[in-house]
Amino acid sequence: MKHSPKDSQLFPAADKGYKPGAVHESYRTELVKKERDVVDEDWAGGVPAQYGVAPRIRVGRDRWFNLLWLIPIGLVVLVAGVAVAKGIRELPAVQEFMAMYPGESDLPEGAPVGFPAWLAWQHFLNAFLMIFIIRSGVTILADHPRLYMTRHSTPGKDWFRMQKPVPADPLYTAKMDSITLPDGVGLPGRRHSIGLARWWHLGIDTLWLLNGIIFFVLIFVTGQWMRLVPMSWDVIPNSISVAIQYLSLDWPLDNGWVNYNSLQLVAYFITVFIAAPLALITGLGMSPALSTRFRWISSIFSIQVARSFHFAVLCWFVMFIVVHVSLVFATGALRNLNHMYAGRDDDSWVGFWIFSASLVVMIVAWVAATPLTYRFPRKVQKVGYALIGPAQKLFEHLDAKPGQYSEKDISPYFWHNGKYPSDEEFEKLRADNFASYRLRINGLVENPVELSLAELRAMPHHEQITQHFCIQGWSGVAKWGGVSMSEILKLVKPTSEAKWAVFYSYAPGPDGGIYYDAHPIEQMKYPLTMLAYEMNDDDLSFGHGAPLRLRNEVQLGFKMVKWIKGVEFVASFEEIGGGHGGYNNDHEFFGYRQSI
Ligand SMILES: Nc1nc2c(c(=O)[nH]1)N[C@H]1C(S)=C(S)[C@@H](COP(=O)(O)O)O[C@H]1N2
Ligand SMILES: [Mo]
């Protein structure tokens, strides 16, 4: 199986033409050269739109409650609530209670009055950024439109779905499961546009966090925090009192310029001090790099639990925005708008006009975001990467130690994903059980080789039980058996110029050409990076990538090439395929550093 070192001395001429002989030939010629630079009709291989079903929640074993019912139910409850509140306000005991707790707690001495300009700006920026965060967040959810409460993503065990039940087809893939959102709702919205949605989501998140950090610093420096933090337990009876006042349609006479009513205070407190930090924490909880590094946390606060709570935070924000905006308009719109937009406490139209201008900005941005993303997706990616890339790079270097999960953690169901190989060449290999299979490893190495499965099996055997994270949102724990990439490195000896390992597949990508992906060479030395030919103590199945697939546990699933036929070590991936470091990077705007 070895080749003489003499071959190799001539070798690292990757770009200048290969020496004859199969072992030297690069599979890069089977890639499509072009990169995608617009999102048009043949997006993602022309995947047809699919709208899923109305969101529903599982009750019991397999009964599902359609959340649209909450609209009529909510209306009935609201009407009933108004009747009850009006009724009980007549009761002397209730009147006494409301006299004692009129609806607001006293502010501490020295609490500021009114709103400074920085707060108005931050309020606007916050609302503006939220539009894109929420829309892109929902698009990410739509790519795997199910939520789970354990580490596993078992069909039928989801507690929430916006998609039909998983069909019985054993080779049904997560991509088939993804749904379309209308362009004005999702960002960008089209089916399986998660690559772009993530640039929006993570990119804008950094701006939102920055705005939030400045906000936190300033509220503590200026004392504005006193207006946002309840200081005594009487905030609870006072909130109940306010709720009765609102519901009985005899609304509290408060003056937000000086002090919020208690219900408002509680809602603002939850939003600023609980929901916003939780958005960050649950977001980080979905990071594969962190989840692998902090195993003991991630066994309970798993990626799926994090995803479910992240969704709950989204629900809070949406509910808060709807109620907040409605009440701003229902409780003295002009004065309220003056408070937050004009920094004045009167009934003039100044605040209204500033607000209207800000609304125009928001609407224009809202309407333009999706079409502009389809037109200039690479720009979106570039800006997104500029914003979140530095943080992603940091996460990439969180090395993962082996042996994290045990047999009992193995997932009962492991989703399939990607496009299956179907050409004759592969069918032939499969028919004779891969007896004539050869893994070709070449490029910038001293010793290019072609290895049969028997030769691979003869190398030191490595096993690991690890968790797989698909960018679409599902995850699963499995046991993998095969050869460590470090053993492969020892055998082929990459030269010092080799910076990336490119993995080529037998399978086509959805957009033409074969599937491939490039990995940084440092990660090939990680103890958990391996070529697997076994899964859960069995031979690797066709669906999961037989005869050989990659595992690199600090990366997302899309980088784990299945049905591998070749590995090429290169100095740069610019010349390969579309030049972005992987099939999804060339065609679907994924980044090559997406450990988070
Ligand atoms: N050849 C090839 N490999 C691929 C893909 C693909 O489309 N083609 N999809 C990737 C994605 S997106 C994921 S999540 C994993 C899924 O692996 P599984 O089917 O074993 O779960 O394979 C990766 N490897
Ligand atoms: Mo994936």
CSV table of C-alpha atoms in Angstrom, one decimal, residues 11-395:
chain,number,residue,atom,x,y,z
A,11,PHE,CA,4.9,15.6,-5.4
A,12,PRO,CA,3.7,18.9,-3.8
A,13,ALA,CA,2.9,20.2,-7.2
A,14,ALA,CA,-0.7,20.1,-6.5
A,15,ASP,CA,-1.6,23.1,-8.6
A,16,LYS,CA,1.0,22.7,-11.2
A,17,GLY,CA,-0.3,19.4,-12.5
A,18,TYR,CA,-0.1,15.9,-11.0
A,19,LYS,CA,2.2,13.1,-11.7
A,20,PRO,CA,0.4,10.4,-13.6
A,21,GLY,CA,-1.0,7.5,-11.5
A,22,ALA,CA,-4.3,7.4,-9.7
A,23,VAL,CA,-2.9,8.0,-6.3
A,24,HIS,CA,-1.8,11.4,-7.3
A,25,GLU,CA,-5.0,12.5,-9.0
A,26,SER,CA,-7.1,15.0,-7.2
A,27,TYR,CA,-10.8,14.6,-7.0
A,28,ARG,CA,-11.2,18.3,-7.2
A,29,THR,CA,-11.9,17.9,-10.9
A,30,GLU,CA,-15.2,16.4,-10.0
A,31,LEU,CA,-16.3,19.5,-8.2
A,32,VAL,CA,-18.3,22.3,-9.8
A,33,LYS,CA,-16.0,25.2,-10.1
A,34,LYS,CA,-18.6,27.9,-9.7
A,35,GLU,CA,-19.7,29.4,-6.4
A,36,ARG,CA,-23.2,30.5,-5.9
A,37,ASP,CA,-23.6,34.3,-5.7
A,38,VAL,CA,-27.4,34.8,-5.8
A,39,VAL,CA,-30.4,33.0,-4.3
A,40,ASP,CA,-32.7,32.3,-7.2
A,41,GLU,CA,-35.1,29.6,-8.5
A,42,ASP,CA,-32.6,26.7,-8.4
A,43,TRP,CA,-31.6,27.5,-4.8
A,44,ALA,CA,-30.4,24.4,-2.9
A,45,GLY,CA,-30.9,22.2,-6.0
A,46,GLY,CA,-34.3,23.7,-6.8
A,47,VAL,CA,-35.8,22.4,-3.6
A,48,PRO,CA,-39.6,23.0,-3.8
A,49,ALA,CA,-41.3,25.1,-1.2
A,50,GLN,CA,-43.0,23.2,1.6
A,51,TYR,CA,-45.0,25.1,4.3
A,52,GLY,CA,-45.3,22.6,7.1
A,53,VAL,CA,-48.3,22.9,9.5
A,54,ALA,CA,-49.5,25.4,12.1
A,55,PRO,CA,-47.4,25.2,15.2
A,56,ARG,CA,-48.5,22.6,17.7
A,57,ILE,CA,-47.6,21.3,21.1
A,58,ARG,CA,-47.7,17.6,22.2
A,59,VAL,CA,-50.1,16.8,25.0
A,60,GLY,CA,-49.7,13.3,26.3
A,61,ARG,CA,-48.2,10.5,24.2
A,62,ASP,CA,-49.3,11.5,20.7
A,63,ARG,CA,-52.0,14.1,20.8
A,64,TRP,CA,-51.2,17.5,19.5
A,65,PHE,CA,-52.7,20.9,20.4
A,66,ASN,CA,-52.8,23.4,17.5
A,67,LEU,CA,-51.5,26.7,18.9
A,68,LEU,CA,-53.9,28.6,16.6
A,69,TRP,CA,-56.6,27.7,19.1
A,70,LEU,CA,-54.9,30.1,21.5
A,71,ILE,CA,-56.3,33.0,19.5
A,72,PRO,CA,-60.0,32.3,20.2
A,73,ILE,CA,-59.2,30.9,23.6
A,74,GLY,CA,-57.2,34.0,24.5
A,75,LEU,CA,-60.1,36.3,23.3
A,76,VAL,CA,-62.6,34.4,25.4
A,77,VAL,CA,-60.3,34.5,28.5
A,78,LEU,CA,-59.8,38.2,28.0
A,79,VAL,CA,-63.5,38.9,27.7
A,80,ALA,CA,-64.2,36.7,30.8
A,81,GLY,CA,-61.3,38.5,32.6
A,82,VAL,CA,-62.8,41.9,31.9
A,83,ALA,CA,-66.2,40.7,33.2
A,84,VAL,CA,-64.6,39.3,36.4
A,85,ALA,CA,-62.4,42.3,37.0
A,86,LYS,CA,-65.4,44.7,36.6
A,87,GLY,CA,-67.4,42.5,38.9
A,88,ILE,CA,-64.9,42.2,41.7
A,89,ARG,CA,-64.0,45.9,41.7
A,90,GLU,CA,-67.4,46.5,43.2
A,91,LEU,CA,-66.5,44.4,46.2
A,92,PRO,CA,-65.5,46.4,49.3
A,93,ALA,CA,-62.6,44.0,50.1
A,94,VAL,CA,-61.2,44.5,46.7
A,95,GLN,CA,-61.7,48.3,46.9
A,96,GLU,CA,-59.8,48.3,50.2
A,97,PHE,CA,-57.0,46.2,48.7
A,98,MET,CA,-56.7,48.6,45.8
A,99,ALA,CA,-56.6,51.6,48.1
A,100,MET,CA,-53.8,50.0,49.9
A,101,TYR,CA,-52.0,49.0,46.7
A,102,PRO,CA,-52.8,51.7,44.2
A,103,GLY,CA,-50.4,50.1,41.6
A,104,GLU,CA,-47.0,51.5,42.1
A,105,SER,CA,-44.1,51.1,44.5
A,106,ASP,CA,-42.2,54.1,45.8
A,107,LEU,CA,-38.9,54.8,44.1
A,108,PRO,CA,-35.7,55.2,46.1
A,109,GLU,CA,-34.4,58.7,46.9
A,110,GLY,CA,-32.6,60.2,44.0
A,111,ALA,CA,-34.2,58.1,41.3
A,112,PRO,CA,-33.9,59.9,38.0
A,113,VAL,CA,-36.9,61.6,36.4
A,114,GLY,CA,-37.5,61.4,32.6
A,115,PHE,CA,-35.4,59.8,29.9
A,116,PRO,CA,-32.1,60.9,28.6
A,117,ALA,CA,-31.3,60.9,24.8
A,118,TRP,CA,-29.0,57.9,25.0
A,119,LEU,CA,-31.9,55.8,26.3
A,120,ALA,CA,-34.1,56.9,23.5
A,121,TRP,CA,-31.4,55.9,21.0
A,122,GLN,CA,-30.8,52.5,22.7
A,123,HIS,CA,-34.5,51.8,22.8
A,124,PHE,CA,-34.8,52.5,19.0
A,125,LEU,CA,-31.7,50.4,18.2
A,126,ASN,CA,-32.9,47.6,20.3
A,127,ALA,CA,-36.3,47.5,18.5
A,128,PHE,CA,-34.6,47.8,15.1
A,129,LEU,CA,-32.2,45.0,15.7
A,130,MET,CA,-34.9,42.8,17.2
A,131,ILE,CA,-36.7,42.7,13.9
A,132,PHE,CA,-33.8,40.9,12.2
A,133,ILE,CA,-33.0,38.7,15.2
A,134,ILE,CA,-36.5,37.4,15.5
A,135,ARG,CA,-37.1,36.9,11.7
A,136,SER,CA,-33.8,35.1,11.2
A,137,GLY,CA,-34.3,33.1,14.4
A,138,VAL,CA,-37.6,31.8,13.1
A,139,THR,CA,-35.9,30.9,9.8
A,140,ILE,CA,-33.4,28.9,11.8
A,141,LEU,CA,-36.2,27.1,13.6
A,142,ALA,CA,-37.9,26.4,10.3
A,143,ASP,CA,-34.9,24.4,9.2
A,144,HIS,CA,-35.6,21.8,11.8
A,145,PRO,CA,-39.2,22.7,12.8
A,146,ARG,CA,-39.3,20.6,15.9
A,147,LEU,CA,-38.2,21.1,19.6
A,148,TYR,CA,-37.1,18.5,22.1
A,149,MET,CA,-36.6,18.4,25.9
A,150,THR,CA,-33.8,15.8,26.1
A,151,ARG,CA,-30.5,15.5,24.4
A,152,HIS,CA,-31.9,13.3,21.7
A,153,SER,CA,-34.0,14.3,18.7
A,154,THR,CA,-36.3,11.4,18.6
A,155,PRO,CA,-39.3,11.6,16.2
A,156,GLY,CA,-42.5,11.5,18.2
A,157,LYS,CA,-40.7,12.8,21.3
A,158,ASP,CA,-40.7,16.3,20.1
A,159,TRP,CA,-42.8,18.6,22.3
A,160,PHE,CA,-43.3,21.2,19.6
A,161,ARG,CA,-43.5,21.0,15.8
A,162,MET,CA,-44.5,23.1,12.8
A,163,GLN,CA,-44.2,20.1,10.5
A,164,LYS,CA,-46.1,16.8,10.0
A,165,PRO,CA,-45.0,13.8,12.0
A,166,VAL,CA,-41.8,12.2,10.7
A,167,PRO,CA,-42.7,9.6,8.0
A,168,ALA,CA,-41.7,6.0,8.2
A,169,ASP,CA,-39.2,6.2,5.4
A,170,PRO,CA,-35.9,5.0,7.1
A,171,LEU,CA,-33.8,7.3,4.8
A,172,TYR,CA,-36.0,10.4,5.4
A,173,THR,CA,-33.5,13.3,5.9
A,174,ALA,CA,-33.6,16.4,8.0
A,175,LYS,CA,-33.3,18.5,4.9
A,176,MET,CA,-36.6,16.9,3.6
A,177,ASP,CA,-38.1,18.0,6.9
A,178,SER,CA,-37.2,21.7,6.6
A,179,ILE,CA,-40.0,24.2,5.8
A,180,THR,CA,-40.4,27.4,3.9
A,181,LEU,CA,-41.4,30.7,5.5
A,182,PRO,CA,-43.0,33.6,3.6
A,183,ASP,CA,-40.3,36.1,2.6
A,184,GLY,CA,-41.7,38.8,4.7
A,185,VAL,CA,-41.7,36.7,7.8
A,186,GLY,CA,-38.5,34.7,7.6
A,187,LEU,CA,-35.1,36.2,7.0
A,188,PRO,CA,-34.4,35.3,4.3
A,189,GLY,CA,-37.2,32.7,4.6
A,190,ARG,CA,-36.8,30.4,1.6
A,191,ARG,CA,-36.5,26.7,2.5
A,192,HIS,CA,-33.2,25.7,3.9
A,193,SER,CA,-31.7,29.2,3.8
A,194,ILE,CA,-30.3,28.6,7.3
A,195,GLY,CA,-26.7,29.6,6.1
A,196,LEU,CA,-27.8,33.1,5.4
A,197,ALA,CA,-30.3,33.2,8.4
A,198,ARG,CA,-27.3,32.4,10.7
A,199,TRP,CA,-25.3,35.3,9.3
A,200,TRP,CA,-28.2,37.6,10.0
A,201,HIS,CA,-28.9,36.1,13.4
A,202,LEU,CA,-25.4,35.8,14.8
A,203,GLY,CA,-24.2,39.1,13.1
A,204,ILE,CA,-27.0,41.2,14.4
A,205,ASP,CA,-26.8,39.4,17.8
A,206,THR,CA,-23.3,40.9,18.3
A,207,LEU,CA,-24.7,44.4,17.7
A,208,TRP,CA,-27.6,43.7,20.0
A,209,LEU,CA,-25.3,42.5,22.7
A,210,LEU,CA,-23.1,45.5,22.3
A,211,ASN,CA,-26.1,47.8,22.6
A,212,GLY,CA,-27.1,45.8,25.6
A,213,ILE,CA,-23.7,46.0,27.3
A,214,ILE,CA,-23.7,49.8,26.8
A,215,PHE,CA,-27.3,49.9,28.2
A,216,PHE,CA,-26.3,48.0,31.3
A,217,VAL,CA,-23.3,50.1,32.0
A,218,LEU,CA,-25.3,53.3,31.5
A,219,ILE,CA,-28.3,52.4,33.6
A,220,PHE,CA,-26.0,51.6,36.5
A,221,VAL,CA,-23.9,54.7,36.0
A,222,THR,CA,-26.9,57.1,35.7
A,223,GLY,CA,-29.1,55.4,38.3
A,224,GLN,CA,-31.7,54.6,35.7
A,225,TRP,CA,-31.6,51.0,37.0
A,226,MET,CA,-33.7,52.1,40.0
A,227,ARG,CA,-36.6,52.5,37.7
A,228,LEU,CA,-36.3,49.0,36.4
A,229,VAL,CA,-35.6,46.9,39.5
A,230,PRO,CA,-38.4,46.2,42.0
A,231,MET,CA,-37.2,47.1,45.5
A,232,SER,CA,-39.9,45.7,47.7
A,233,TRP,CA,-42.2,42.8,47.7
A,234,ASP,CA,-45.2,45.1,47.5
A,235,VAL,CA,-44.6,45.1,43.8
A,236,ILE,CA,-46.6,41.8,43.7
A,237,PRO,CA,-49.9,43.1,45.2
A,238,ASN,CA,-49.4,46.3,43.3
A,239,SER,CA,-49.1,44.3,40.1
A,240,ILE,CA,-52.3,42.5,40.9
A,241,SER,CA,-53.9,45.8,41.5
A,242,VAL,CA,-52.7,47.1,38.1
A,243,ALA,CA,-53.9,44.0,36.4
A,244,ILE,CA,-57.4,44.4,37.9
A,245,GLN,CA,-57.4,48.1,36.8
A,246,TYR,CA,-56.4,47.2,33.2
A,247,LEU,CA,-58.9,44.4,33.0
A,248,SER,CA,-61.8,46.4,34.3
A,249,LEU,CA,-60.9,48.9,31.6
A,250,ASP,CA,-60.5,51.6,34.2
A,251,TRP,CA,-56.8,52.1,33.6
A,252,PRO,CA,-54.2,53.1,36.1
A,253,LEU,CA,-53.4,56.8,36.2
A,254,ASP,CA,-49.7,56.5,36.1
A,255,ASN,CA,-46.9,58.7,35.0
A,256,GLY,CA,-44.2,56.8,33.2
A,257,TRP,CA,-42.1,59.9,33.1
A,258,VAL,CA,-41.5,59.5,36.8
A,259,ASN,CA,-42.3,56.0,37.8
A,260,TYR,CA,-43.7,52.9,36.1
A,261,ASN,CA,-46.7,51.0,37.4
A,262,SER,CA,-45.8,47.8,39.1
A,263,LEU,CA,-47.0,45.5,36.3
A,264,GLN,CA,-44.9,47.5,33.8
A,265,LEU,CA,-42.0,47.4,36.2
A,266,VAL,CA,-42.2,43.6,36.5
A,267,ALA,CA,-42.5,43.2,32.7
A,268,TYR,CA,-39.5,45.5,32.0
A,269,PHE,CA,-37.5,43.8,34.8
A,270,ILE,CA,-38.1,40.4,33.3
A,271,THR,CA,-37.2,41.6,29.8
A,272,VAL,CA,-34.0,43.4,30.7
A,273,PHE,CA,-32.6,41.3,33.5
A,274,ILE,CA,-34.0,37.8,32.8
A,275,ALA,CA,-35.0,37.3,29.1
A,276,ALA,CA,-32.1,39.2,27.5
A,277,PRO,CA,-29.4,37.4,29.5
A,278,LEU,CA,-31.2,34.1,28.9
A,279,ALA,CA,-31.2,34.8,25.2
A,280,LEU,CA,-27.4,34.8,25.3
A,281,ILE,CA,-27.1,31.9,27.7
A,282,THR,CA,-29.5,29.6,25.8
A,283,GLY,CA,-27.8,30.7,22.6
A,284,LEU,CA,-24.4,29.7,23.8
A,285,GLY,CA,-26.0,26.5,25.0
A,286,MET,CA,-26.4,25.5,21.4
A,287,SER,CA,-22.7,25.8,20.6
A,288,PRO,CA,-21.2,22.4,19.7
A,289,ALA,CA,-17.8,23.6,20.8
A,290,LEU,CA,-19.1,24.6,24.3
A,291,SER,CA,-21.4,21.6,24.6
A,292,THR,CA,-18.5,19.2,23.9
A,293,ARG,CA,-16.1,21.1,26.2
A,294,PHE,CA,-18.5,21.4,29.1
A,295,ARG,CA,-19.9,17.9,29.0
A,296,TRP,CA,-21.4,17.8,32.5
A,297,ILE,CA,-23.4,20.9,31.8
A,298,SER,CA,-24.5,19.8,28.4
A,299,SER,CA,-25.7,16.4,29.6
A,300,ILE,CA,-28.6,18.3,31.4
A,301,PHE,CA,-28.6,21.7,29.7
A,302,SER,CA,-28.2,19.9,26.4
A,303,ILE,CA,-28.3,21.6,23.0
A,304,GLN,CA,-32.0,20.6,22.6
A,305,VAL,CA,-33.0,21.9,26.0
A,306,ALA,CA,-31.1,25.1,25.2
A,307,ARG,CA,-32.9,25.3,21.8
A,308,SER,CA,-36.3,24.9,23.5
A,309,PHE,CA,-35.5,27.6,26.1
A,310,HIS,CA,-34.2,29.8,23.4
A,311,PHE,CA,-37.6,29.4,21.7
A,312,ALA,CA,-39.3,30.2,25.0
A,313,VAL,CA,-37.3,33.5,25.2
A,314,LEU,CA,-38.4,34.3,21.7
A,315,CYS,CA,-42.0,33.8,22.7
A,316,TRP,CA,-41.5,36.1,25.7
A,317,PHE,CA,-40.0,38.8,23.5
A,318,VAL,CA,-42.8,38.5,20.9
A,319,MET,CA,-45.5,38.6,23.6
A,320,PHE,CA,-43.8,41.5,25.3
A,321,ILE,CA,-43.5,43.5,22.1
A,322,VAL,CA,-47.1,43.0,21.2
A,323,VAL,CA,-48.5,44.0,24.7
A,324,HIS,CA,-45.9,46.8,25.1
A,325,VAL,CA,-46.7,48.5,21.8
A,326,SER,CA,-50.5,48.1,22.3
A,327,LEU,CA,-50.4,49.7,25.7
A,328,VAL,CA,-48.1,52.5,24.6
A,329,PHE,CA,-50.8,53.4,22.1
A,330,ALA,CA,-53.8,52.7,24.4
A,331,THR,CA,-52.6,54.6,27.4
A,332,GLY,CA,-52.0,58.1,26.1
A,333,ALA,CA,-50.0,57.6,22.9
A,334,LEU,CA,-48.8,61.2,22.4
A,335,ARG,CA,-47.4,61.5,25.9
A,336,ASN,CA,-45.8,58.1,25.9
A,337,LEU,CA,-44.2,58.7,22.5
A,338,ASN,CA,-42.9,62.0,23.8
A,339,HIS,CA,-41.3,60.3,26.8
A,340,MET,CA,-39.3,57.7,24.8
A,341,TYR,CA,-38.7,59.6,21.5
A,342,ALA,CA,-38.5,63.3,22.4
A,343,GLY,CA,-37.4,63.3,26.0
A,344,ARG,CA,-40.3,65.5,27.0
A,345,ASP,CA,-43.3,65.1,29.2
A,346,ASP,CA,-46.2,66.8,27.4
A,347,ASP,CA,-49.0,66.1,24.8
A,348,SER,CA,-47.3,67.7,21.8
A,349,TRP,CA,-46.8,65.8,18.5
A,350,VAL,CA,-43.0,66.0,18.5
A,351,GLY,CA,-42.5,62.4,19.8
A,352,PHE,CA,-45.1,61.1,17.4
A,353,TRP,CA,-43.2,62.5,14.4
A,354,ILE,CA,-39.9,61.2,15.5
A,355,PHE,CA,-41.5,57.8,16.2
A,356,SER,CA,-43.1,57.8,12.7
A,357,ALA,CA,-39.7,58.5,11.1
A,358,SER,CA,-38.2,55.6,13.0
A,359,LEU,CA,-41.1,53.5,11.9
A,360,VAL,CA,-40.4,54.3,8.3
A,361,VAL,CA,-36.8,53.3,8.8
A,362,MET,CA,-37.9,50.0,10.3
A,363,ILE,CA,-40.5,49.2,7.6
A,364,VAL,CA,-38.1,50.0,4.8
A,365,ALA,CA,-35.5,47.8,6.4
A,366,TRP,CA,-38.0,45.1,7.0
A,367,VAL,CA,-39.3,45.0,3.5
A,368,ALA,CA,-35.8,45.2,1.9
A,369,ALA,CA,-34.0,42.7,4.0
A,370,THR,CA,-35.1,39.5,2.3
A,371,PRO,CA,-34.8,40.6,-1.4
A,372,LEU,CA,-31.5,42.2,-0.7
A,373,THR,CA,-30.3,39.0,0.9
A,374,TYR,CA,-31.3,37.0,-2.2
A,375,ARG,CA,-29.6,39.5,-4.4
A,376,PHE,CA,-26.3,40.0,-2.4
A,377,PRO,CA,-25.9,36.9,-0.2
A,378,ARG,CA,-22.1,37.1,-0.3
A,379,LYS,CA,-22.3,40.6,1.1
A,380,VAL,CA,-24.6,39.4,3.9
A,381,GLN,CA,-22.1,36.6,4.7
A,382,LYS,CA,-19.2,39.0,4.6
A,383,VAL,CA,-20.8,41.5,7.0
A,384,GLY,CA,-22.0,38.6,9.2
A,385,TYR,CA,-18.6,37.1,9.4
A,386,ALA,CA,-17.0,40.4,10.2
A,387,LEU,CA,-19.3,40.7,13.2
A,388,ILE,CA,-19.3,37.2,14.6
A,389,GLY,CA,-16.2,35.6,12.9
A,390,PRO,CA,-13.7,36.6,15.6
A,391,ALA,CA,-15.8,35.0,18.3
A,392,GLN,CA,-16.3,31.8,16.2
A,393,LYS,CA,-12.5,31.6,15.8
A,394,LEU,CA,-12.1,31.6,19.6
A,395,PHE,CA,-14.5,28.8,20.0
